PDB file of C-alpha atoms in Angstrom:
ATOM      1  CA  MET K 190     -11.346  13.866 -16.674  1.00  0.00           C
ATOM      2  CA  ASP K 191     -13.674  11.550 -14.862  1.00  0.00           C
ATOM      3  CA  HIS K 192     -12.149   8.508 -16.028  1.00  0.00           C
ATOM      4  CA  PHE K 193      -8.303  10.265 -14.243  1.00  0.00           C
ATOM      5  CA  SER K 194     -10.045  10.591 -11.260  1.00  0.00           C
ATOM      6  CA  LEU K 195     -11.813   7.664 -11.061  1.00  0.00           C
ATOM      7  CA  ALA K 196      -8.415   5.256 -12.401  1.00  0.00           C
ATOM      8  CA  TRP K 197      -6.358   7.332 -10.019  1.00  0.00           C
ATOM      9  CA  SER K 198      -8.388   7.106  -7.022  1.00  0.00           C
ATOM     10  CA  ALA K 199      -8.344   3.644  -7.350  1.00  0.00           C
ATOM     11  CA  LEU K 200      -4.647   3.068  -7.862  1.00  0.00           C
ATOM     12  CA  ARG K 201      -3.907   5.056  -5.038  1.00  0.00           C
ATOM     13  CA  ALA K 202      -6.638   3.204  -3.263  1.00  0.00           C
ATOM     14  CA  ALA K 203      -4.528  -0.096  -3.632  1.00  0.00           C
ATOM     15  CA  VAL K 204      -1.271   1.464  -2.859  1.00  0.00           C
ATOM     16  CA  ALA K 205      -3.046   2.851   0.416  1.00  0.00           C
ATOM     17  CA  GLY K 206      -4.152  -1.146   1.263  1.00  0.00           C
ATOM     18  CA  LEU K 207      -0.881  -2.755   0.792  1.00  0.00           C
ATOM     19  CA  ALA K 208       0.827  -4.466   3.778  1.00  0.00           C
ATOM     20  CA  GLU K 209       4.543  -4.119   4.535  1.00  0.00           C
ATOM     21  CA  GLU K 210       5.330  -7.099   2.855  1.00  0.00           C
ATOM     22  CA  ASP K 211       4.210  -6.594  -0.289  1.00  0.00           C
ATOM     23  CA  PHE K 212       6.378  -3.774  -1.125  1.00  0.00           C
ATOM     24  CA  ALA K 213       9.067  -6.325  -1.091  1.00  0.00           C
ATOM     25  CA  ARG K 214       7.077  -8.390  -3.796  1.00  0.00           C
ATOM     26  CA  PRO K 215       7.944  -8.282  -7.571  1.00  0.00           C
ATOM     27  CA  SER K 216       5.216  -5.934  -9.745  1.00  0.00           C
ATOM     28  CA  GLY K 217       4.488  -6.176 -13.148  1.00  0.00           C
ATOM     29  CA  CYS K 218       7.478  -4.036 -14.591  1.00  0.00           C
ATOM     30  CA  THR K 219      10.411  -5.383 -15.373  1.00  0.00           C
ATOM     31  CA  GLY K 220      13.063  -4.958 -12.508  1.00  0.00           C
ATOM     32  CA  TRP K 221      11.163  -3.324 -10.149  1.00  0.00           C
ATOM     33  CA  LEU K 222       9.426  -4.275  -6.858  1.00  0.00           C
ATOM     34  CA  VAL K 223       6.417  -2.983  -5.947  1.00  0.00           C
ATOM     35  CA  ARG K 224       7.901  -0.416  -3.575  1.00  0.00           C
ATOM     36  CA  ASP K 225      10.005   0.768  -7.001  1.00  0.00           C
ATOM     37  CA  LEU K 226       6.719   0.927  -8.737  1.00  0.00           C
ATOM     38  CA  VAL K 227       5.226   3.196  -5.670  1.00  0.00           C
ATOM     39  CA  CYS K 228       8.123   5.524  -5.983  1.00  0.00           C
ATOM     40  CA  HIS K 229       7.546   6.125  -9.895  1.00  0.00           C
ATOM     41  CA  LEU K 230       4.417   6.489  -9.048  1.00  0.00           C
ATOM     42  CA  VAL K 231       5.690   9.799  -6.468  1.00  0.00           C
ATOM     43  CA  ILE K 232       7.437  10.912  -9.812  1.00  0.00           C
ATOM     44  CA  ASP K 233       4.477  10.706 -11.778  1.00  0.00           C
ATOM     45  CA  ALA K 234       2.526  12.820  -9.412  1.00  0.00           C
ATOM     46  CA  GLN K 235       4.716  15.201  -9.470  1.00  0.00           C
ATOM     47  CA  ASP K 236       4.815  15.500 -13.288  1.00  0.00           C
ATOM     48  CA  VAL K 237       1.163  16.222 -13.100  1.00  0.00           C
ATOM     49  CA  LEU K 238       1.301  19.031 -11.177  1.00  0.00           C
ATOM     50  CA  ILE K 239       4.517  20.406 -12.905  1.00  0.00           C
ATOM     51  CA  THR K 240       2.411  19.773 -16.375  1.00  0.00           C
ATOM     52  CA  LEU K 241      -0.511  21.429 -15.010  1.00  0.00           C
ATOM     53  CA  ALA K 242       1.241  24.128 -13.663  1.00  0.00           C
ATOM     54  CA  THR K 243       2.945  25.075 -16.984  1.00  0.00           C
ATOM     55  CA  PRO K 244       0.653  26.687 -19.397  1.00  0.00           C
ATOM     56  CA  ALA K 245       2.004  26.605 -22.923  1.00  0.00           C
ATOM     57  CA  GLY K 246       2.503  30.158 -24.907  1.00  0.00           C
ATOM     58  CA  PRO K 247      -0.429  32.405 -25.851  1.00  0.00           C
ATOM     59  CA  ASP K 248       0.381  31.629 -29.448  1.00  0.00           C
ATOM     60  CA  ALA K 249       1.106  27.588 -28.966  1.00  0.00           C
ATOM     61  CA  GLU K 250      -0.935  25.163 -31.068  1.00  0.00           C
ATOM     62  CA  PRO K 251      -1.208  21.720 -29.801  1.00  0.00           C
ATOM     63  CA  THR K 252       1.408  18.991 -31.195  1.00  0.00           C
ATOM     64  CA  ARG K 253       0.512  15.923 -29.728  1.00  0.00           C
ATOM     65  CA  ASP K 254      -3.184  14.269 -28.144  1.00  0.00           C
ATOM     66  CA  ALA K 255      -3.762  11.484 -25.744  1.00  0.00           C
ATOM     67  CA  ALA K 256      -2.653   9.281 -28.261  1.00  0.00           C
ATOM     68  CA  SER K 257       0.338  10.502 -29.859  1.00  0.00           C
ATOM     69  CA  TYR K 258       1.436  11.222 -26.616  1.00  0.00           C
ATOM     70  CA  TRP K 259       3.030   8.182 -25.910  1.00  0.00           C
ATOM     71  CA  GLU K 260       6.184   7.051 -27.790  1.00  0.00           C
ATOM     72  CA  VAL K 261       5.795   3.555 -28.821  1.00  0.00           C
ATOM     73  CA  SER K 262       8.615   1.028 -29.220  1.00  0.00           C
ATOM     74  CA  ASP K 263       8.535  -2.615 -30.119  1.00  0.00           C
ATOM     75  CA  ARG K 264      10.843  -3.451 -27.624  1.00  0.00           C
ATOM     76  CA  PRO K 265       9.369  -4.353 -23.848  1.00  0.00           C
ATOM     77  CA  PRO K 266      11.880  -2.225 -21.034  1.00  0.00           C
ATOM     78  CA  THR K 267      14.560  -4.419 -19.113  1.00  0.00           C
ATOM     79  CA  GLY K 268      14.953  -2.338 -16.338  1.00  0.00           C
ATOM     80  CA  ASP K 269      18.393  -0.999 -16.832  1.00  0.00           C
ATOM     81  CA  ASP K 270      17.296   2.552 -18.145  1.00  0.00           C
ATOM     82  CA  PRO K 271      19.210   5.011 -15.873  1.00  0.00           C
ATOM     83  CA  LEU K 272      16.108   6.419 -14.915  1.00  0.00           C
ATOM     84  CA  ASP K 273      14.678   2.935 -13.870  1.00  0.00           C
ATOM     85  CA  ALA K 274      17.846   2.682 -12.040  1.00  0.00           C
ATOM     86  CA  LEU K 275      17.606   5.992 -10.058  1.00  0.00           C
ATOM     87  CA  THR K 276      13.616   5.315  -9.451  1.00  0.00           C
ATOM     88  CA  VAL K 277      14.783   1.794  -7.420  1.00  0.00           C
ATOM     89  CA  ARG K 278      17.241   3.603  -5.385  1.00  0.00           C
ATOM     90  CA  LEU K 279      15.799   5.991  -4.420  1.00  0.00           C
ATOM     91  CA  ALA K 280      12.672   3.763  -3.781  1.00  0.00           C
ATOM     92  CA  ALA K 281      15.007   1.814  -1.550  1.00  0.00           C
ATOM     93  CA  ALA K 282      16.067   5.048   0.709  1.00  0.00           C
ATOM     94  CA  TYR K 283      12.549   5.312   2.204  1.00  0.00           C
ATOM     95  CA  GLN K 284      13.407   2.487   3.939  1.00  0.00           C
ATOM     96  CA  ASP K 285      10.408   2.468   6.106  1.00  0.00           C
ATOM     97  CA  PRO K 286       7.320   1.545   3.102  1.00  0.00           C
ATOM     98  CA  GLY K 287       5.195   3.970   5.512  1.00  0.00           C
ATOM     99  CA  LEU K 288       7.118   6.865   4.620  1.00  0.00           C
ATOM    100  CA  LEU K 289       6.442   5.923   0.726  1.00  0.00           C
ATOM    101  CA  THR K 290       2.925   5.491   1.274  1.00  0.00           C
ATOM    102  CA  PHE K 291       2.569   8.725   2.736  1.00  0.00           C
ATOM    103  CA  HIS K 292       4.464  10.648   0.232  1.00  0.00           C
ATOM    104  CA  LEU K 293       2.212   9.077  -2.359  1.00  0.00           C
ATOM    105  CA  ASP K 294      -1.148  10.089  -0.388  1.00  0.00           C
ATOM    106  CA  ASP K 295       0.156  13.722  -0.179  1.00  0.00           C
ATOM    107  CA  VAL K 296       1.273  14.679  -3.564  1.00  0.00           C
ATOM    108  CA  GLY K 297      -1.223  11.940  -4.898  1.00  0.00           C
ATOM    109  CA  SER K 298      -3.703  14.400  -3.644  1.00  0.00           C
ATOM    110  CA  ALA K 299      -2.472  17.255  -4.557  1.00  0.00           C
ATOM    111  CA  ALA K 300      -2.084  15.864  -8.301  1.00  0.00           C
ATOM    112  CA  GLY K 301      -5.763  14.565  -8.134  1.00  0.00           C
ATOM    113  CA  ARG K 302      -7.292  18.130  -7.150  1.00  0.00           C
ATOM    114  CA  ALA K 303      -5.174  19.740  -9.399  1.00  0.00           C
ATOM    115  CA  ALA K 304      -6.880  17.942 -12.494  1.00  0.00           C
ATOM    116  CA  VAL K 305     -10.083  18.554 -11.014  1.00  0.00           C
ATOM    117  CA  LEU K 306      -9.955  22.200 -10.905  1.00  0.00           C
ATOM    118  CA  ALA K 307      -7.676  22.443 -14.454  1.00  0.00           C
ATOM    119  CA  ASP K 308      -9.554  23.759 -17.340  1.00  0.00           C
ATOM    120  CA  PRO K 309      -9.635  20.938 -19.967  1.00  0.00           C
ATOM    121  CA  LYS K 310      -9.052  23.315 -22.467  1.00  0.00           C
ATOM    122  CA  LEU K 311      -5.914  24.872 -21.218  1.00  0.00           C
ATOM    123  CA  LEU K 312      -2.715  23.820 -23.562  1.00  0.00           C
ATOM    124  CA  VAL K 313      -0.229  22.751 -21.410  1.00  0.00           C
ATOM    125  CA  GLU K 314       3.630  21.950 -21.979  1.00  0.00           C
ATOM    126  CA  THR K 315       5.408  18.865 -21.157  1.00  0.00           C
ATOM    127  CA  LYS K 316       8.440  17.599 -23.092  1.00  0.00           C
ATOM    128  CA  GLY K 317       8.692  19.573 -25.200  1.00  0.00           C
ATOM    129  CA  GLU K 318       5.102  19.115 -26.784  1.00  0.00           C
ATOM    130  CA  VAL K 319       1.960  21.034 -26.079  1.00  0.00           C
ATOM    131  CA  LEU K 320      -1.361  19.367 -25.143  1.00  0.00           C
ATOM    132  CA  THR K 321      -4.890  19.954 -24.085  1.00  0.00           C
ATOM    133  CA  VAL K 322      -5.160  19.473 -20.381  1.00  0.00           C
ATOM    134  CA  ALA K 323      -8.184  17.031 -21.265  1.00  0.00           C
ATOM    135  CA  ASP K 324      -5.580  14.920 -23.826  1.00  0.00           C
ATOM    136  CA  TYR K 325      -2.962  14.959 -21.348  1.00  0.00           C
ATOM    137  CA  LEU K 326      -5.165  13.523 -18.275  1.00  0.00           C
ATOM    138  CA  GLY K 327      -6.282  11.149 -20.680  1.00  0.00           C
ATOM    139  CA  ALA K 328      -2.876   9.829 -21.384  1.00  0.00           C
ATOM    140  CA  TYR K 329      -2.493   9.432 -17.771  1.00  0.00           C
ATOM    141  CA  VAL K 330      -5.698   7.141 -17.913  1.00  0.00           C
ATOM    142  CA  LEU K 331      -3.473   4.514 -20.050  1.00  0.00           C
ATOM    143  CA  GLU K 332      -0.470   4.975 -17.374  1.00  0.00           C
ATOM    144  CA  TRP K 333      -2.770   4.486 -14.242  1.00  0.00           C
ATOM    145  CA  THR K 334      -4.493   1.488 -15.102  1.00  0.00           C
ATOM    146  CA  LEU K 335      -1.526  -0.397 -16.459  1.00  0.00           C
ATOM    147  CA  HIS K 336       0.501   0.309 -13.355  1.00  0.00           C
ATOM    148  CA  HIS K 337      -2.714  -0.546 -11.372  1.00  0.00           C
ATOM    149  CA  LEU K 338      -2.237  -3.865 -13.252  1.00  0.00           C
ATOM    150  CA  ASP K 339       1.763  -4.141 -12.746  1.00  0.00           C
ATOM    151  CA  LEU K 340       0.586  -3.558  -8.690  1.00  0.00           C
ATOM    152  CA  ILE K 341      -1.363  -6.462  -8.241  1.00  0.00           C
ATOM    153  CA  ALA K 342       0.398  -8.384 -10.781  1.00  0.00           C
ATOM    154  CA  HIS K 343       1.830 -10.554  -8.097  1.00  0.00           C
ATOM    155  CA  LEU K 344      -0.022  -9.886  -4.791  1.00  0.00           C
ATOM    156  CA  PRO K 345      -1.764 -12.633  -3.236  1.00  0.00           C
ATOM    157  CA  GLY K 346      -5.530 -12.906  -2.126  1.00  0.00           C
ATOM    158  CA  GLY K 347      -7.075 -11.038  -5.044  1.00  0.00           C
ATOM    159  CA  PRO K 348      -6.471  -7.520  -4.473  1.00  0.00           C
ATOM    160  CA  PRO K 349      -8.845  -4.924  -6.139  1.00  0.00           C
ATOM    161  CA  ALA K 350      -8.333  -4.732 -10.168  1.00  0.00           C
ATOM    162  CA  PRO K 351      -8.965  -1.341 -11.733  1.00  0.00           C
ATOM    163  CA  PRO K 352     -12.448  -0.136 -12.243  1.00  0.00           C
ATOM    164  CA  ALA K 353     -14.365  -1.738 -15.559  1.00  0.00           C
ATOM    165  CA  THR K 354     -14.691   1.961 -16.822  1.00  0.00           C
ATOM    166  CA  THR K 355     -11.144   2.587 -16.687  1.00  0.00           C
ATOM    167  CA  LEU K 356      -9.779  -0.609 -17.936  1.00  0.00           C
ATOM    168  CA  ALA K 357     -12.200   0.226 -21.335  1.00  0.00           C
ATOM    169  CA  ALA K 358     -10.814   3.811 -21.416  1.00  0.00           C
ATOM    170  CA  ALA K 359      -7.074   2.356 -21.271  1.00  0.00           C
ATOM    171  CA  ARG K 360      -8.108  -0.154 -24.036  1.00  0.00           C
ATOM    172  CA  ALA K 361      -9.824   2.171 -26.290  1.00  0.00           C
ATOM    173  CA  LEU K 362      -6.679   4.794 -26.171  1.00  0.00           C
ATOM    174  CA  LEU K 363      -4.524   1.621 -26.384  1.00  0.00           C
ATOM    175  CA  SER K 364      -6.365   0.829 -29.663  1.00  0.00           C
ATOM    176  CA  ARG K 365      -5.867   4.339 -30.781  1.00  0.00           C
ATOM    177  CA  VAL K 366      -1.898   4.548 -30.007  1.00  0.00           C
ATOM    178  CA  ALA K 367      -2.209   0.914 -31.949  1.00  0.00           C
ATOM    179  CA  GLY K 368      -3.841   2.147 -35.030  1.00  0.00           C
ATOM    180  CA  ALA K 369      -6.416  -0.582 -34.939  1.00  0.00           C
ATOM    181  CA  GLU K 370      -8.791  -1.931 -32.429  1.00  0.00           C
ATOM    182  CA  LEU K 371      -7.574  -4.628 -30.210  1.00  0.00           C
ATOM    183  CA  PRO K 372      -8.921  -8.381 -30.476  1.00  0.00           C
ATOM    184  CA  ARG K 373     -12.430  -8.073 -29.513  1.00  0.00           C
ATOM    185  CA  GLU K 374     -12.079 -11.477 -28.308  1.00  0.00           C
ATOM    186  CA  LEU K 375      -9.614 -10.490 -25.386  1.00  0.00           C
ATOM    187  CA  SER K 376     -11.027  -9.235 -22.056  1.00  0.00           C
ATOM    188  CA  ASP K 377      -9.626  -5.411 -21.102  1.00  0.00           C
ATOM    189  CA  THR K 378      -7.254  -6.694 -19.234  1.00  0.00           C
ATOM    190  CA  ASP K 379      -6.048  -9.529 -21.412  1.00  0.00           C
ATOM    191  CA  ALA K 380      -6.212  -7.324 -24.177  1.00  0.00           C
ATOM    192  CA  LEU K 381      -3.947  -4.299 -22.492  1.00  0.00           C
ATOM    193  CA  LEU K 382      -1.373  -6.928 -20.420  1.00  0.00           C
ATOM    194  CA  VAL K 383      -0.688  -8.886 -23.608  1.00  0.00           C
ATOM    195  CA  GLY K 384      -0.807  -5.519 -26.259  1.00  0.00           C
ATOM    196  CA  THR K 385       1.954  -3.697 -23.915  1.00  0.00           C
ATOM    197  CA  GLY K 386       4.047  -7.097 -23.414  1.00  0.00           C
ATOM    198  CA  ARG K 387       3.243  -7.240 -19.746  1.00  0.00           C
ATOM    199  CA  ARG K 388       2.340 -10.614 -20.501  1.00  0.00           C
ATOM    200  CA  ALA K 389       3.299 -13.306 -23.024  1.00  0.00           C
ATOM    201  CA  PRO K 390       0.700 -13.978 -25.755  1.00  0.00           C
ATOM    202  CA  ASP K 391      -0.831 -17.482 -26.068  1.00  0.00           C
ATOM    203  CA  GLU K 392      -0.474 -19.111 -29.848  1.00  0.00           C
ATOM    204  CA  ALA K 393      -4.369 -17.808 -29.988  1.00  0.00           C
ATOM    205  CA  GLU K 394      -3.788 -14.676 -28.353  1.00  0.00           C
ATOM    206  CA  ARG K 395      -0.694 -14.082 -30.989  1.00  0.00           C
ATOM    207  CA  ALA K 396      -3.150 -14.754 -34.000  1.00  0.00           C
ATOM    208  CA  ALA K 397      -5.897 -12.554 -33.024  1.00  0.00           C
ATOM    209  CA  PHE K 398      -3.408  -9.648 -32.505  1.00  0.00           C
ATOM    210  CA  ALA K 399      -1.784 -10.648 -36.038  1.00  0.00           C
ATOM    211  CA  ALA K 400      -5.382 -10.533 -37.632  1.00  0.00           C
ATOM    212  CA  ALA K 401      -6.493  -7.333 -35.955  1.00  0.00           C
ATOM    213  CA  GLY K 402      -3.629  -5.547 -37.367  1.00  0.00           C
ATOM    214  CA  VAL K 403      -2.214  -5.191 -34.152  1.00  0.00           C
ATOM    215  CA  ARG K 404       1.871  -5.779 -33.736  1.00  0.00           C
ATOM    216  CA  ILE K 405       2.994  -6.541 -30.454  1.00  0.00           C
ATOM    217  CA  PRO K 406       4.244  -5.640 -28.285  1.00  0.00           C
ATOM    218  CA  LEU K 407       3.427  -2.266 -28.023  1.00  0.00           C
ATOM    219  CA  SER K 408       6.102  -0.460 -25.106  1.00  0.00           C
ATOM    220  CA  LEU K 409       5.031   2.851 -24.298  1.00  0.00           C
ATOM    221  CA  GLY K 410       7.365   5.522 -23.178  1.00  0.00           C
TER     222      GLY K 410
END
């Protein structure tokens, strides 16, 4: 729960610190500008609110945990998915980046408060699956951390990176998703970027993942 709050607060602070021209720069998400990514974060925050307000039935049992929440593909996204395209159109409709930032701060603050107030043991339902609140929010630590790296991928001036503790937590969860520990010789940031296909590996990194028994890229959906 603490990792969720820390990762989400850091990501929202990074968005709040963007200059207007930054919204037109590319992000680390294929086919998306920074403004498109920020719009996606608004949708994510709405999903968090919806899920935390959707308790599972009284006889429900968990069907997923923080790791199995993720559907894994070996094909990185191309940006051509209909939902991705819708996000781009929605982001463009804001026109003024300040409105987009305001919307994220408004909905994002509510999502953050709801997460703090939620019972970690409560079962909630999302995407036809049942998870504990703790596992659901744990899955989002990986989401927020990866998108923080996406946000700053092409920004000038050394923008703030994700906190070290949430990078480590995201790495640990991605190892669980992969079913094997990510190569120890890689930093948390490099392990996440290369592991999820956000950066192409060099020869040594490719060999390290092979030796660890991790097949890359791990494209999460």
